Tab-separated table of C-alpha atoms in Angstrom:
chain	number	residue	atom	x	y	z
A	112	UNK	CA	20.101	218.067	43.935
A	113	UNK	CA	23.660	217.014	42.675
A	114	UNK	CA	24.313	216.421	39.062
A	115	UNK	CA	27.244	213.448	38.382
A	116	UNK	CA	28.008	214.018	34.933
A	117	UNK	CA	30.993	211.378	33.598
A	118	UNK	CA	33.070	212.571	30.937
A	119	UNK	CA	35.911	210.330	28.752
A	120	UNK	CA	39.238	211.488	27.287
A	121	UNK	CA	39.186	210.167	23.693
A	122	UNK	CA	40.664	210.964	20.529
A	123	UNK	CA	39.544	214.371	19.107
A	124	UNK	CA	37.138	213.973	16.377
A	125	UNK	CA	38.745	215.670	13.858
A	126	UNK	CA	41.822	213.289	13.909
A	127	UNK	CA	42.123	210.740	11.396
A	128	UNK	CA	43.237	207.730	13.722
A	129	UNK	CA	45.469	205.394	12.753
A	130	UNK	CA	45.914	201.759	13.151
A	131	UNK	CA	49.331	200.213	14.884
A	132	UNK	CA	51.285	198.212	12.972
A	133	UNK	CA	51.074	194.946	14.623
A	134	UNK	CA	47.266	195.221	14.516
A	135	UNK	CA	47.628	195.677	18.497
A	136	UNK	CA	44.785	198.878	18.447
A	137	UNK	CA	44.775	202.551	17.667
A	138	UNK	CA	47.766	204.562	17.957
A	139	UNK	CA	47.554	207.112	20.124
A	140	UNK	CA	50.564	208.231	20.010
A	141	UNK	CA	50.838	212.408	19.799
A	142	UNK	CA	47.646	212.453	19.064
A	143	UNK	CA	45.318	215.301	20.281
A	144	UNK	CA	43.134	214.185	22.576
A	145	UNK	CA	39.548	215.928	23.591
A	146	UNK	CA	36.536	215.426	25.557
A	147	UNK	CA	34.081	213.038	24.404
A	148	UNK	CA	31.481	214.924	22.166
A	149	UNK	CA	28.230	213.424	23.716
A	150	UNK	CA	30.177	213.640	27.019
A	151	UNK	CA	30.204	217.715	26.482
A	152	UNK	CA	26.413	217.472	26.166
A	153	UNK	CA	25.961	216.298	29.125
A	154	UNK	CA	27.829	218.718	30.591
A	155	UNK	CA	26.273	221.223	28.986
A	156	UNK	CA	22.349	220.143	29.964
A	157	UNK	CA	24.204	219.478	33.822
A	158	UNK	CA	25.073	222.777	33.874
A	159	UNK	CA	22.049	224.143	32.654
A	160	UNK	CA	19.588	222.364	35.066
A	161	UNK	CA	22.016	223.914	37.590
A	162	UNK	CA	21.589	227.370	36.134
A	163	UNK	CA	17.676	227.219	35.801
A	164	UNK	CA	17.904	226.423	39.649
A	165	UNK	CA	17.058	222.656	39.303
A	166	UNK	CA	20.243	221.283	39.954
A	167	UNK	CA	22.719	222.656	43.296
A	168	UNK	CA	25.684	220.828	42.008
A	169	UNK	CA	27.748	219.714	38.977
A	170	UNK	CA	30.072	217.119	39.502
A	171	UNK	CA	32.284	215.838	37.073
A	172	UNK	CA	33.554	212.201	36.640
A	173	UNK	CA	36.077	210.752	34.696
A	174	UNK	CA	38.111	206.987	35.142
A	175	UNK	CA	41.406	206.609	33.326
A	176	UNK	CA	44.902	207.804	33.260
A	177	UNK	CA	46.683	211.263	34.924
A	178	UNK	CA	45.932	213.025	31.528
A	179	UNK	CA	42.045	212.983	32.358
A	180	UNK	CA	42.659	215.690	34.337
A	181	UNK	CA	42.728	218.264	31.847
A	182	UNK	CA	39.517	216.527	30.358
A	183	UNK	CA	37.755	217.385	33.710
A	184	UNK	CA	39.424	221.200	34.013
A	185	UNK	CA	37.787	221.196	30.217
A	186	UNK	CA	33.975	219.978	32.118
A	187	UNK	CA	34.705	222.555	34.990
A	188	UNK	CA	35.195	225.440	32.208
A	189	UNK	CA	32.117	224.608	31.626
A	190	UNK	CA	30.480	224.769	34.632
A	191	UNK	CA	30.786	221.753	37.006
A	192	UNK	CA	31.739	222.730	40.466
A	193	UNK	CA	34.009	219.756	41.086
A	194	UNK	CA	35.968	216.805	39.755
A	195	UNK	CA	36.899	213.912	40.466
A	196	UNK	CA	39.736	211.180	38.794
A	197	UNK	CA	39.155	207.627	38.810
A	198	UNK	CA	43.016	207.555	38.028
A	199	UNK	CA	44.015	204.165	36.663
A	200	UNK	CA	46.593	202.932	34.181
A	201	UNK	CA	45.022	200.201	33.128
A	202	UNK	CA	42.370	199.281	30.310
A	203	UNK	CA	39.178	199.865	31.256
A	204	UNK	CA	36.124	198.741	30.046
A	205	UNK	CA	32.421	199.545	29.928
A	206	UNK	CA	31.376	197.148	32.860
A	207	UNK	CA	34.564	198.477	35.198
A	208	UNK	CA	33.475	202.064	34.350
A	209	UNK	CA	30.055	201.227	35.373
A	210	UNK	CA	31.142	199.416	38.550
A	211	UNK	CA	33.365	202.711	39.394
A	212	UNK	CA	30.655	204.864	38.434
A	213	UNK	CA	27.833	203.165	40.898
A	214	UNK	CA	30.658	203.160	43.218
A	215	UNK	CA	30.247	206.842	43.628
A	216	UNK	CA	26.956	207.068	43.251
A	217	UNK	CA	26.603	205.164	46.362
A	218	UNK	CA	28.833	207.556	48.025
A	219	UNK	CA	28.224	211.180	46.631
A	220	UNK	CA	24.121	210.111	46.574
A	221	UNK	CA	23.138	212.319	43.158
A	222	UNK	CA	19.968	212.814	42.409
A	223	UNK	CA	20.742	212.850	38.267
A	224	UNK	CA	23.415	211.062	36.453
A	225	UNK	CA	23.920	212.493	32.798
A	226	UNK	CA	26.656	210.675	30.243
A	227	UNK	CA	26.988	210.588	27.019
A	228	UNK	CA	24.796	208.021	25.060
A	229	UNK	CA	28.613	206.371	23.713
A	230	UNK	CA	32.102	207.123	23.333
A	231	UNK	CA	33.082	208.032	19.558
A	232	UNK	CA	36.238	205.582	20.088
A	233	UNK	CA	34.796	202.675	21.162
A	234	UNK	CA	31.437	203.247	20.441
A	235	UNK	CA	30.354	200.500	22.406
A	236	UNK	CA	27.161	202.624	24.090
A	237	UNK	CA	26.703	200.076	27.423
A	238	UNK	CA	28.273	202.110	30.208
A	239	UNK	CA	24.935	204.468	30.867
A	240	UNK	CA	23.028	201.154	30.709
A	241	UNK	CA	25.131	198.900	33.125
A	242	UNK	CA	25.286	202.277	35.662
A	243	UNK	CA	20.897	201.527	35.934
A	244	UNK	CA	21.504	198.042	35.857
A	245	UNK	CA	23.467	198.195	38.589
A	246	UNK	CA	22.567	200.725	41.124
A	247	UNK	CA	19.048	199.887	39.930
A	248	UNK	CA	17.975	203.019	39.044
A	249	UNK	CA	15.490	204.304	36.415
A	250	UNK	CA	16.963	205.193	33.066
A	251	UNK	CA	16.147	207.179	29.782
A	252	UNK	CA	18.879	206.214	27.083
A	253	UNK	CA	19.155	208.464	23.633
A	254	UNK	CA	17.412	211.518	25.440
A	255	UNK	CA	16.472	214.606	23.356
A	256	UNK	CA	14.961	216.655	25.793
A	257	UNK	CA	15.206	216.284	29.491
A	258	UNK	CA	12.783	218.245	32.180
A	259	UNK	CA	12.674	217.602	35.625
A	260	UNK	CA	9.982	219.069	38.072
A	261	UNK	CA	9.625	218.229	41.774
A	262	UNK	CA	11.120	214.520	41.996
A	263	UNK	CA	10.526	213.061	38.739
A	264	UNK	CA	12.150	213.694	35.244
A	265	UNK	CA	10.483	213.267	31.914
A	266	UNK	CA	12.836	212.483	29.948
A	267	UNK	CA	12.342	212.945	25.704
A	268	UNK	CA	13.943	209.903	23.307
A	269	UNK	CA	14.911	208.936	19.973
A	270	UNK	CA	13.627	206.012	18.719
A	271	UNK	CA	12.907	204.529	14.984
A	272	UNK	CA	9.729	205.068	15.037
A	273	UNK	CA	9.647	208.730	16.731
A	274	UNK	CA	10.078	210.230	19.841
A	275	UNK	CA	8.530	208.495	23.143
A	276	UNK	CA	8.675	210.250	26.363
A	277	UNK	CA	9.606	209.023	29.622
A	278	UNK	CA	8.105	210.050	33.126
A	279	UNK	CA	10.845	208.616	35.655
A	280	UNK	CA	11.263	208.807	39.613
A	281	UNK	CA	14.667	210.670	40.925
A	282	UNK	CA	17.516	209.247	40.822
A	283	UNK	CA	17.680	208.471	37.624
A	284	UNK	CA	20.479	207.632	34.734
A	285	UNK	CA	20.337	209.292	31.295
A	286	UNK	CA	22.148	208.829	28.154
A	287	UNK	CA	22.742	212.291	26.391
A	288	UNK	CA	21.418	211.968	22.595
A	289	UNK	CA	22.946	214.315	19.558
A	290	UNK	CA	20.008	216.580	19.716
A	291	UNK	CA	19.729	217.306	23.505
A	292	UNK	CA	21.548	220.743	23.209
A	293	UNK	CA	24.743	222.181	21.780
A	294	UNK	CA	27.239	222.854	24.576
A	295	UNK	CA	28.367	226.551	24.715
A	296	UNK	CA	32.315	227.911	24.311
A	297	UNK	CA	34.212	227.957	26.738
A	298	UNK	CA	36.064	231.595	27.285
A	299	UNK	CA	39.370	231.778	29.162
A	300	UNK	CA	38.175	233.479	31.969
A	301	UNK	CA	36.206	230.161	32.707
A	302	UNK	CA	39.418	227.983	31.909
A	303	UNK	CA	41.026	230.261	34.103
A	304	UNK	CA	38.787	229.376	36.992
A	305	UNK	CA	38.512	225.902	36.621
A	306	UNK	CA	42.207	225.777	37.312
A	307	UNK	CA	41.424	226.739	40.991
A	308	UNK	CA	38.033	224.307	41.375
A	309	UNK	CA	38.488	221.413	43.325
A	310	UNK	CA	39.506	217.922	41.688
A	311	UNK	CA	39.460	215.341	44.061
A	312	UNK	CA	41.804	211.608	42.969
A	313	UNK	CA	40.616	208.374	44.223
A	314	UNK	CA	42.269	204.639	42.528
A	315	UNK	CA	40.253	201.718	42.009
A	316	UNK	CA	41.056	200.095	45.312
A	317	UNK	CA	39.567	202.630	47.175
A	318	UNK	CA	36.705	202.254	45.644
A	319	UNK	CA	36.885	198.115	46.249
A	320	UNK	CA	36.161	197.609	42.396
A	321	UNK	CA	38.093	195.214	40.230
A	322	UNK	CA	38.531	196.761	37.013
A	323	UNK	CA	41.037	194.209	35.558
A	324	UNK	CA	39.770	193.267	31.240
A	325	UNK	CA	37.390	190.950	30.686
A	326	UNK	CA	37.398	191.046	26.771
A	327	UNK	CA	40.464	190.333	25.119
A	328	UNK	CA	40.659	192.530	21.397
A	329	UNK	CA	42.320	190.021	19.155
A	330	UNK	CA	42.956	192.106	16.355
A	331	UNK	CA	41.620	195.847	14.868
A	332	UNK	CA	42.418	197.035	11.385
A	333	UNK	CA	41.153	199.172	9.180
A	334	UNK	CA	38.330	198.832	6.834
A	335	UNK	CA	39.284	197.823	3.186
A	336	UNK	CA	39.740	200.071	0.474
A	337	UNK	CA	36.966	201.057	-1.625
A	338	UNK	CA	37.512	199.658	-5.208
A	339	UNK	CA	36.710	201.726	-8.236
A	340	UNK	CA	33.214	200.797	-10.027
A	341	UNK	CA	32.735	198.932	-12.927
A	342	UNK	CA	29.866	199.720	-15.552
A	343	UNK	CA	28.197	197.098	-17.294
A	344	UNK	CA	25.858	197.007	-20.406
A	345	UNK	CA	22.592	195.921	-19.170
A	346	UNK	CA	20.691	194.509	-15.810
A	347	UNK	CA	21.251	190.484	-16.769
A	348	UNK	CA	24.887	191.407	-16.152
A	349	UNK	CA	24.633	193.817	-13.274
A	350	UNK	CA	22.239	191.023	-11.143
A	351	UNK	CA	25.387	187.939	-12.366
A	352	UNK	CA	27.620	190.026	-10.879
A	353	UNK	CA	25.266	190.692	-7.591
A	354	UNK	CA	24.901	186.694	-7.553
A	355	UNK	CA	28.028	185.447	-8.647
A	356	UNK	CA	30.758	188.418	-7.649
A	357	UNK	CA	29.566	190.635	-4.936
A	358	UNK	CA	27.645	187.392	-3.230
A	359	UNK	CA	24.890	190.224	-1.663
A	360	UNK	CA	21.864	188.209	-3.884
């Protein structure tokens, strides 16, 4: 059974970003750059179906610029087998990466697909969603726990209430939750050898997908300043200032 694990280049998550000047987005400018975190999970619980004999193949995905590349030598340290770049200068977002993503699941035929629940920059958790949606496929989102035996996967989720588990058909799409594992470190020996593993480029148009915007981001800034508290004598004052100030009564 292959494995096609998608990964996103996004800004590391110990940077403090920064917002552009003319309010344009998020400079990225010299900025270090790093796999997404819930992206590594997947990896991670990929590689380890592979290793408990489940899985025969890793492959990793990722859609964006040339600089992905070193994103998907990062999954193949790991343990994926193979890569392959989506390679693409233009913005894309979460319905074109689904669109290229069902794109190759209609060619490379996996039997899993394992992504990160969202990306930490956008954050806009859709793209494991759209994937099912569109090559109409089963799907367990937030998983926890995933076990697969013979052709079906129960999958384990987050929800408010709990944890609910899922009993799903192969293929199937899930969305890699906090809690599903914590990926392992990768040694230089491993980065060594995924300099050497195959990583296959493909554009857009080979794919036939249009990935050209269809949200427009007017404006991003940053959050306003926290202002210093106030104390007041009693609660007559305190619920005024609720009503009449902070307008949240």
């Amino acid at each position: 059974m292959k494995v096609l694990v998608p990964v996103k280049r996004v800004v590391d998550y110990n940077v403090k970003v920064r917002v552009k000047s003319d309010n344009t987005g998020v400079d990225i400018a010299n900025v270090k750059m790093s796999m997404n975190p819930f992206d590594e999970i997947a990896i991670e619980e990929a590689v380890r179906l592979k290793e408990k004999g489940v899985a025969t193949e890793v492959i990793a995905v990722s859609c964006g610029v040339a600089q992905c590349q070193e994103t998907l030598r990062t999954a193949m340290a790991i343990g994926a087998d193979r890569a392959i770049l989506v390679q693409t200068d233009v913005e894309l977002q979460p319905l074109a990466v689904a669109k290229l993503l069902k794109a190759l699941v209609d060619k490379e035929q996996p039997g899993l697909v394992i992504l990160g629940k969202q990306a930490i920059d956008d954050d806009c958790n859709q793209t494991g969603q759209m994937l099912a949606a569109l090559a109409d496929l089963p799907q367990g989102t937030f998983a926890s726990k995933v076990e697969v035996e013979g052709g079906v996967v129960k999958v384990t989720r987050e929800i408010d209430g709990g944890l609910e588990t899922l009993s799903m058909s192969l293929p199937a799409v899930i969305t890699a939750d906090l809690r599903l594992n914590e990926p392992r470190y990768v040694t230089l020996p491993n980065i060594m050898k995924a300099k050497k593993k195959q990583l296959d480029t493909v554009t857009p148009a080979d794919l036939g997908v249009d990935v050209a915007p269809r949200l427009k981001t007017l404006k991003v800034s940053e959050p306003p300043k926290r202002g210093a508290g106030i104390k007041v004598p009693d609660v007559a004052t305190l619920v005024d200032k609720l009503k009449n100030e902070a307008k949240v009564i």
